[in-house]
Coordinates of C-alpha atoms and ligand atoms in Angstrom, one line a residue:
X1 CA 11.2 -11.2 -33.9
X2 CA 13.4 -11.1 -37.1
X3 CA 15.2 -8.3 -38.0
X4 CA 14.1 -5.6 -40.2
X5 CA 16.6 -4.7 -43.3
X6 CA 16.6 -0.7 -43.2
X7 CA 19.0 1.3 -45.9
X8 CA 21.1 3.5 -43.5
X9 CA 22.4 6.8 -45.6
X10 CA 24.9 9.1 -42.9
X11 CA 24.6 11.8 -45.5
X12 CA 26.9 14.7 -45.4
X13 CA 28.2 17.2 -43.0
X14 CA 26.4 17.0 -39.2
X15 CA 24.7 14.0 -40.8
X16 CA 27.2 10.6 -40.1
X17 CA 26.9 12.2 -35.9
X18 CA 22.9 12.3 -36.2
X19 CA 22.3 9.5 -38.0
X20 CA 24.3 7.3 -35.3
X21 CA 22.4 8.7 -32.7
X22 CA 19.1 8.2 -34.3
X23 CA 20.0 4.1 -34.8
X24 CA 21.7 3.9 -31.2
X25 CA 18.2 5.2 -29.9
X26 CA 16.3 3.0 -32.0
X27 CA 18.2 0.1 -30.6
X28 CA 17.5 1.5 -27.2
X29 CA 13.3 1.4 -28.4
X30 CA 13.9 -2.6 -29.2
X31 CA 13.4 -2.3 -32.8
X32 CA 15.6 -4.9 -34.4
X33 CA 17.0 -3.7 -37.4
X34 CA 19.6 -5.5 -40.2
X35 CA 20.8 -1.6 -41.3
X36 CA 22.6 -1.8 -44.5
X37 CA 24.7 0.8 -44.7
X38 CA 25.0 3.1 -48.5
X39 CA 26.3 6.4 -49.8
X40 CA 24.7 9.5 -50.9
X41 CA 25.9 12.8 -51.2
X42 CA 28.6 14.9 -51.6
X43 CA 31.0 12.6 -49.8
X44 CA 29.5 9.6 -52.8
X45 CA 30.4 12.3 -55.3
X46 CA 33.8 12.7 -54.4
X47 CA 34.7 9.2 -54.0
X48 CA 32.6 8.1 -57.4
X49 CA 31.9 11.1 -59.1
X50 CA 28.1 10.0 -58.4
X51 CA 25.7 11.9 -55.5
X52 CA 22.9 8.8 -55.4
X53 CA 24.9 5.7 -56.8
X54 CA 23.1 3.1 -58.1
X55 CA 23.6 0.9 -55.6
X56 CA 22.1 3.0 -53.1
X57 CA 18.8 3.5 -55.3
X58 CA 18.8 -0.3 -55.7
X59 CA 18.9 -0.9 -52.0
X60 CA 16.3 1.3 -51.5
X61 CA 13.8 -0.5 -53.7
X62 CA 14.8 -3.7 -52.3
X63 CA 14.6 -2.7 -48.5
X64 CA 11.7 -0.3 -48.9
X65 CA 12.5 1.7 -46.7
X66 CA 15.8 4.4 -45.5
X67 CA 16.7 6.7 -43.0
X68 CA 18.8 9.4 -44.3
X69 CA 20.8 12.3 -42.9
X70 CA 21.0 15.5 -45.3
X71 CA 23.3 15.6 -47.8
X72 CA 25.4 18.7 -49.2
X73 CA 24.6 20.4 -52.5
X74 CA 26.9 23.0 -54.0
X75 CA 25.6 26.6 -54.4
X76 CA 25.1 27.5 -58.3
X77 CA 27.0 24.8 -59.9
X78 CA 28.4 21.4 -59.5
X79 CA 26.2 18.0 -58.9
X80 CA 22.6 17.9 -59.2
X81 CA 20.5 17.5 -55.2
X82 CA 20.8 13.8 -54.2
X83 CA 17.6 14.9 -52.5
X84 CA 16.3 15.8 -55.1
X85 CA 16.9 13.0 -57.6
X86 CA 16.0 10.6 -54.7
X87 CA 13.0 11.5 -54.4
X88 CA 12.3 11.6 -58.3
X89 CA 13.9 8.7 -58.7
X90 CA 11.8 6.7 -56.1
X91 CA 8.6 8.5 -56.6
X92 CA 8.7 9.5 -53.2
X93 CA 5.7 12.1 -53.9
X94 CA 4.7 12.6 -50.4
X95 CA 7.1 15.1 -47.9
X96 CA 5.3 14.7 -44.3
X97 CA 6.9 17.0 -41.8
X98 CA 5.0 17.4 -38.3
X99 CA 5.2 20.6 -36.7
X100 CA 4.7 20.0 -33.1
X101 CA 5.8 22.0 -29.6
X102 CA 8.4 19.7 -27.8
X103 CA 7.2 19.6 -24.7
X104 CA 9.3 21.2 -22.2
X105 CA 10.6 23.8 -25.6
X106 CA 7.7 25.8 -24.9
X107 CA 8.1 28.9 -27.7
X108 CA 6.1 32.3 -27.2
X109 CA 4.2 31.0 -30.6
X110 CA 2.0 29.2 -27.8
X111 CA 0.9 24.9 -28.6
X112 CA 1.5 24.6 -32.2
X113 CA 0.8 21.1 -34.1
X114 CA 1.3 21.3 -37.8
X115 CA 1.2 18.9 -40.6
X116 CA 3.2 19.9 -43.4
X117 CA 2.4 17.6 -46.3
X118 CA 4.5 19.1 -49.7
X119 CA 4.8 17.2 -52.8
X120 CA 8.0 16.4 -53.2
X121 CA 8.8 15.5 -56.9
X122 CA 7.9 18.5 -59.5
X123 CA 7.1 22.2 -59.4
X124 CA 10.6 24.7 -59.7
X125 CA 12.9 21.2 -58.8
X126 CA 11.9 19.8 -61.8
X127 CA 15.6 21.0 -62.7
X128 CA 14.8 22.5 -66.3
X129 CA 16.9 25.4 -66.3
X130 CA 18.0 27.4 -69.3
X131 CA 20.1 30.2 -70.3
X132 CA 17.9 31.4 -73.4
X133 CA 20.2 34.4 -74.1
X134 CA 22.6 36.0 -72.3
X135 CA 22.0 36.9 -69.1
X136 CA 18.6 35.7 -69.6
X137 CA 17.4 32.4 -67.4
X138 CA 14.3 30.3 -67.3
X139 CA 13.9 28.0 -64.5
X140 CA 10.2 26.4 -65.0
X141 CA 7.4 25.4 -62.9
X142 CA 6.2 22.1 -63.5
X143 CA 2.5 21.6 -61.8
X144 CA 1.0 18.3 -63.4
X145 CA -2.8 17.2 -62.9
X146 CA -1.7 13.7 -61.9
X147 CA 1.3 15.0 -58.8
X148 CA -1.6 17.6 -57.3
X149 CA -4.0 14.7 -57.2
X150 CA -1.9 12.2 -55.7
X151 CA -0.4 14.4 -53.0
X152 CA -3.9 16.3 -52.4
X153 CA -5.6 12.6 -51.5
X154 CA -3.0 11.7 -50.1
X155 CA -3.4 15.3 -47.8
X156 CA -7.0 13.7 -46.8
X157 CA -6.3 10.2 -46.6
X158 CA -3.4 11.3 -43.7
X159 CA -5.7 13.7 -42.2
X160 CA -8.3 11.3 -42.1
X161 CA -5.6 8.4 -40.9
X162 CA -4.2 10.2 -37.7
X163 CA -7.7 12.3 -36.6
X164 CA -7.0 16.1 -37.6
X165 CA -9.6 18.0 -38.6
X166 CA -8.5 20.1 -41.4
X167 CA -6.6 20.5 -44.7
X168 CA -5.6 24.2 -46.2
X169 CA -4.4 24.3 -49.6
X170 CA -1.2 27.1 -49.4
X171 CA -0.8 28.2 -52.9
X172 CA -0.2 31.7 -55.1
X173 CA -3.2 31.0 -57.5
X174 CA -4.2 34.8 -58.0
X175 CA -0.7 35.4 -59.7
X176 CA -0.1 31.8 -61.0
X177 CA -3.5 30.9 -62.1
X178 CA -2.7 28.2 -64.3
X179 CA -0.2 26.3 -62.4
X180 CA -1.1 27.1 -58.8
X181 CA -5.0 27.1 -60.0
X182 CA -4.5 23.7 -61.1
X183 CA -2.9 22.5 -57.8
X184 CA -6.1 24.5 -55.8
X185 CA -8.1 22.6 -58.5
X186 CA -7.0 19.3 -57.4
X187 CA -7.0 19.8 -53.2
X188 CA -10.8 20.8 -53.8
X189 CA -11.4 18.2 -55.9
X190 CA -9.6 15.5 -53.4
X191 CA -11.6 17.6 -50.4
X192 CA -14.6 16.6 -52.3
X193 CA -14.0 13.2 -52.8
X194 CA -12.8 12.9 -49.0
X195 CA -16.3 14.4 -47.7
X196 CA -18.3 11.8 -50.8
X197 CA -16.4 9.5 -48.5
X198 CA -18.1 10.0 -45.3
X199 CA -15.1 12.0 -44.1
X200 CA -15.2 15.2 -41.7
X201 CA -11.8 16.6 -42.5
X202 CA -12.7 20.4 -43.4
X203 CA -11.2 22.2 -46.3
X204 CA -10.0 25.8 -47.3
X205 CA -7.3 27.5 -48.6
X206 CA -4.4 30.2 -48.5
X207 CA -1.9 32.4 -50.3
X208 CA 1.1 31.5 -49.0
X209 CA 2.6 35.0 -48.0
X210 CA -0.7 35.4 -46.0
X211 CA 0.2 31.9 -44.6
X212 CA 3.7 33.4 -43.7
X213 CA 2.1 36.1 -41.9
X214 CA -0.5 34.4 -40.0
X215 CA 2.1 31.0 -39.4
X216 CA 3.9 33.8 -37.2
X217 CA 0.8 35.7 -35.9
X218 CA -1.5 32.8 -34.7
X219 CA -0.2 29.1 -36.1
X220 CA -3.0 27.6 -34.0
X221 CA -5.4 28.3 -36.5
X222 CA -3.7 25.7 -38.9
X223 CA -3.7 21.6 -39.1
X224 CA -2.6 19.7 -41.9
X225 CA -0.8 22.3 -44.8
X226 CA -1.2 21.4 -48.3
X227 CA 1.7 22.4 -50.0
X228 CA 3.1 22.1 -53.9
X229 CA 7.4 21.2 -53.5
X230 CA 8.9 25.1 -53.0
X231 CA 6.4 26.3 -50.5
X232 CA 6.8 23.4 -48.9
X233 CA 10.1 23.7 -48.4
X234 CA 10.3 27.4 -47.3
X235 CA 7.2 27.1 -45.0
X236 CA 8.8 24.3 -43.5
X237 CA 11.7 25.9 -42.6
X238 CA 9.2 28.5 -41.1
X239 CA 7.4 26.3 -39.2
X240 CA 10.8 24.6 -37.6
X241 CA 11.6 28.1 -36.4
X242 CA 8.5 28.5 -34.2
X243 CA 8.7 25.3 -32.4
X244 CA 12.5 26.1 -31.5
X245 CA 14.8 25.6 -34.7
X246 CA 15.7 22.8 -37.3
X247 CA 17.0 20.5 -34.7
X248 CA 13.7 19.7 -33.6
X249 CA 12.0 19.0 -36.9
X250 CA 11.6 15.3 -38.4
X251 CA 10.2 14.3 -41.7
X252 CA 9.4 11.4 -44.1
X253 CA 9.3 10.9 -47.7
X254 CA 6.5 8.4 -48.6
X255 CA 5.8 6.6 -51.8
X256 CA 4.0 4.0 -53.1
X257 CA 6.9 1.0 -52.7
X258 CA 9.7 2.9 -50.5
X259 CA 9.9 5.2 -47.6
X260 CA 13.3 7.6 -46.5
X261 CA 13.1 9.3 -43.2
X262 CA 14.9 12.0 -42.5
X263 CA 15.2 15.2 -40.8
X264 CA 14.3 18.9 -42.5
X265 CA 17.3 20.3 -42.0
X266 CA 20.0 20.2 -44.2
X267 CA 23.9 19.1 -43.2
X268 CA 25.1 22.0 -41.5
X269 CA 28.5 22.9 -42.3
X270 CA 29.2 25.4 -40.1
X271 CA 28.7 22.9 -37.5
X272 CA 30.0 19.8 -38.5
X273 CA 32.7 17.8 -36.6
X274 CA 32.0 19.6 -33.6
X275 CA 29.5 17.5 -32.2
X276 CA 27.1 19.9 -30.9
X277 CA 24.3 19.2 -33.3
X278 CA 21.3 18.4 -32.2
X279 CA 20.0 14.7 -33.0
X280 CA 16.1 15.4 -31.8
X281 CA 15.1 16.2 -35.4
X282 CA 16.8 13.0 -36.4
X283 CA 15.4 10.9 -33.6
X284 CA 12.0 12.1 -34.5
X285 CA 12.5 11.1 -37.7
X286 CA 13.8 7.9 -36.9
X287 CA 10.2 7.3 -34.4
X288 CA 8.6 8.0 -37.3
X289 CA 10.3 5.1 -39.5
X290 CA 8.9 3.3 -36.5
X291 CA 5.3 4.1 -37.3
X292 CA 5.6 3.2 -40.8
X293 CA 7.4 -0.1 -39.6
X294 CA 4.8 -1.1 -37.9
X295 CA 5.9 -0.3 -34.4
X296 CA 3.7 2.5 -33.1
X297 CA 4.7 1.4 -29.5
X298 CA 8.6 1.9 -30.5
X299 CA 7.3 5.3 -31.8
X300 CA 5.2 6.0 -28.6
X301 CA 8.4 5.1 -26.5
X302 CA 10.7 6.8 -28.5
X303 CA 8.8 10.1 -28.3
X304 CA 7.6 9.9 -24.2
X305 CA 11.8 9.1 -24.0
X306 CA 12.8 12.1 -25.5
X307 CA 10.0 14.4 -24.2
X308 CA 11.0 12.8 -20.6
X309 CA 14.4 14.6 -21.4
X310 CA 13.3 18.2 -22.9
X311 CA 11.0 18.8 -20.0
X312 CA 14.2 18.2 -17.9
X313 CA 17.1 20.3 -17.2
X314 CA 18.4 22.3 -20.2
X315 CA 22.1 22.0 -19.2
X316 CA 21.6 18.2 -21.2
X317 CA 20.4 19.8 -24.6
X318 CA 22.7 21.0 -27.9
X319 CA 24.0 24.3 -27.4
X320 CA 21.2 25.7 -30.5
X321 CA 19.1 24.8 -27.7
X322 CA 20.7 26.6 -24.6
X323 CA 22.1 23.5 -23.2
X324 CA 25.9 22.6 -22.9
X325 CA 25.4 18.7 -24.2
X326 CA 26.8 17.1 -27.2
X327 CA 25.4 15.4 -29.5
X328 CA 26.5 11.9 -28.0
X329 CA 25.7 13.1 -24.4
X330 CA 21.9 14.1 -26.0
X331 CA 21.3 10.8 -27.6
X332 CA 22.7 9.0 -24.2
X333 CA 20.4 10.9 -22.0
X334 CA 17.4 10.3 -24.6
X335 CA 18.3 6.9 -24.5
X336 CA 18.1 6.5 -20.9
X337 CA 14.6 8.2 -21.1
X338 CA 13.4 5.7 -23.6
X339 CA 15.0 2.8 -21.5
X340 CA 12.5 4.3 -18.6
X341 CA 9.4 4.1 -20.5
X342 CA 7.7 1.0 -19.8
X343 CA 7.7 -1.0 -22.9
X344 CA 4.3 -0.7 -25.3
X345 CA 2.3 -3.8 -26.4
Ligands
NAI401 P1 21.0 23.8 -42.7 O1 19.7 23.2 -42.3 O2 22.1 22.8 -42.9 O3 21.5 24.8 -41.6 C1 20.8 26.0 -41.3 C2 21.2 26.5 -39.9 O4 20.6 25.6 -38.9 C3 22.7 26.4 -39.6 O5 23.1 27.5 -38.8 C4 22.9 25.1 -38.9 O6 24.0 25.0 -38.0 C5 21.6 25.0 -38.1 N1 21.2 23.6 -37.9 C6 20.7 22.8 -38.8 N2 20.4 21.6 -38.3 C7 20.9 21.6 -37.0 C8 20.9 20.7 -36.0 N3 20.5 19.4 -36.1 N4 21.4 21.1 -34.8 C9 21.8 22.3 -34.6 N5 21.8 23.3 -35.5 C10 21.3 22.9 -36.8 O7 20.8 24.6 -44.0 P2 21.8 25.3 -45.0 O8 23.0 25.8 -44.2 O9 21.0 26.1 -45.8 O10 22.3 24.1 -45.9 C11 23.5 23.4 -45.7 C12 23.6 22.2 -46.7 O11 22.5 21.3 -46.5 C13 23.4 22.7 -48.2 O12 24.3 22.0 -49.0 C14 22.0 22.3 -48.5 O13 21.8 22.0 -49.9 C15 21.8 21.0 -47.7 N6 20.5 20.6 -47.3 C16 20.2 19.3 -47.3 C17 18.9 18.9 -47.0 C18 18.7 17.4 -47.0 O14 19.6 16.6 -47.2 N7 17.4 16.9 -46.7 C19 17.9 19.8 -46.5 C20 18.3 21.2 -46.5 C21 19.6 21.6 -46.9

């Protein structure tokens, strides 16, 4: 089987120690892959004065498809989110991030098995900020017909794609009626379509501080969320939190032409060089590159390897987790457990 060309980004902070754990497990799953290696970032900042070179965009659109460790963004000044203008910059419109229990990670917050899906190019990060007198800031909220429609289908068409049964729209339409009406608009509108379809995926909708409050209460009674880009962000945060922190969370950014996989959490500094981060998050993200690569056995294998390992003895797991493992001796043991799964036609 030839190899796939995948744009590898280490990212900032924790990010160069989980991304090499992520590719060293992949290897381990049998997925050939020609990585090709790019900056983004602070670290590309300081060497080119430039967070998302060129180049690295330019790979991107040729290979398709990335996996990505987080990147650092000054606080209040400096560059612009790499993040940010990577996912403008590719129209990577769709941020999926599955919620699920690890098993073994058990939380009080009983089985939970969410679907974040957040639109990932507009709303507050559309970046137009302005001092319009002293000591007075606007920061506006872009909501456009065209994003809430593409990421509402887009809602069904995954729901529809991996069997869940429901979509609720999370949104703040009784204060914003206009902007968050117009997103609400949209999910209906795609809910309706979905159900013209022949589809069975139910509909209904939230504010999102109730959504806060019942996400803690009872998450069973959610599926797939529906979320514009802030939301999405915050309640994904959230939602890492009750299945046992940010080291357990993957993600993908999905477009129409490219795909960058990555982890939700961000590149811990307060961490970094120590080696103690935990590469599950990053792992996950990297089984779900798998997926979209047309590997769902490497994806299958890669998750039974590193659940084989979380329902074993904690001792092996990242410190965040209780264990006393690093993040090398993590990946190593995960990459035994995906070495003992038999191999997936
Ligand atoms: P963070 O997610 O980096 O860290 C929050 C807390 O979670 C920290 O205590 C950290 O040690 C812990 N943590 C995160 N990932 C972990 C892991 N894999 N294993 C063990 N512990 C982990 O969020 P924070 O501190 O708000 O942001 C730090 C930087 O990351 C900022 O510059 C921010 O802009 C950036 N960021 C980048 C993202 C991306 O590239 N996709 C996403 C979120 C934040």
């Amino acid at each position: 089987m030839s190899a796939t060309q995948v744009v590898f980004l280490a990212g900032d902070g924790i990010g160069p120690e989980v991304t090499e754990a992520a590719r060293r497990v992949l290897e381990a799953a049998d997925v050939a892959i020609d990585w090709i290696e790019k900056p983004l970032g602070l670290g590309a900042f300081e060497a080119c004065g430039n967070a998302l070179p060129e180049e690295t965009v330019a790979a991107i659109k040729a290979c398709g498809v990335a996996l990505k460790g987080p990147s650092t963004t000054p606080i209040g000044g400096g560059h612009v989110s790499a993040n940010v203008r990577l996912r403008q910059e590719l129209s990577l419109f769709a941020n999926v991030r599955p919620v699920k229990t690890v098993p073994g990670l058990e939380t009080s917050h009983g089985a939970i098995d969410l679907v974040i899906v957040r639109e990932n190019t507009e709303d507050l990060y559309a970046g137009l900020e302005h001092e319009i007198a002293p000591g007075v800031v606007t920061s506006i909220k872009v909501i456009t017909e065209v994003a809430s429609r593409k990421i509402s289908e887009f809602a069904f068409d995954y729901a529809t794609r991996w069997g869940r049964s429901a979509v609720t729209a999370v949104h703040k339409a009784n204060i914003m009626k206009k902007a968050d009406g117009l997103f609400l608009d949209c999910a209906q509108r795609a809910a309706d379509r979905s159900t013209a379809a022949g589809g069975s995926v139910s509909f209904n909708d939230v504010l999102v501080d109730a959504l806060c409050m019942q996400l803690v209460t009872d998450p069973s009674r959610f599926d797939v969320l529906l979320l514009e880009n802030l939301y999405g962000d915050i309640v994904s945060d959230l939602a890492a939190g009750l299945i046992g922190g940010l080291g357990l969370a993957p993600g993908g950014n999905y477009g129409d032409d490219c795909a960058v996989f990555e982890a939700i959490h961000g590149s811990a500094p307060d961490i970094a060089g120590q080696g103690i981060a935990n590469p599950i998050a990053m792992i996950l993200s990297g089984a779900m590159m798998c997926h979209h690569l047309g590997r769902p056995d490497a994806y299958t294998r890669i998750r039974r390897g590193v659940a084989s390992v979380t329902r074993g003895d904690r001792a092996v797991l990242t410190p965040d987790l209780g264990g006393k493992g690093s993040t090398t001796s993590l990946a190593d043991a995960i990459i035994e457990g995906v070495r003992a799964q038999p191999a997936l036609a």
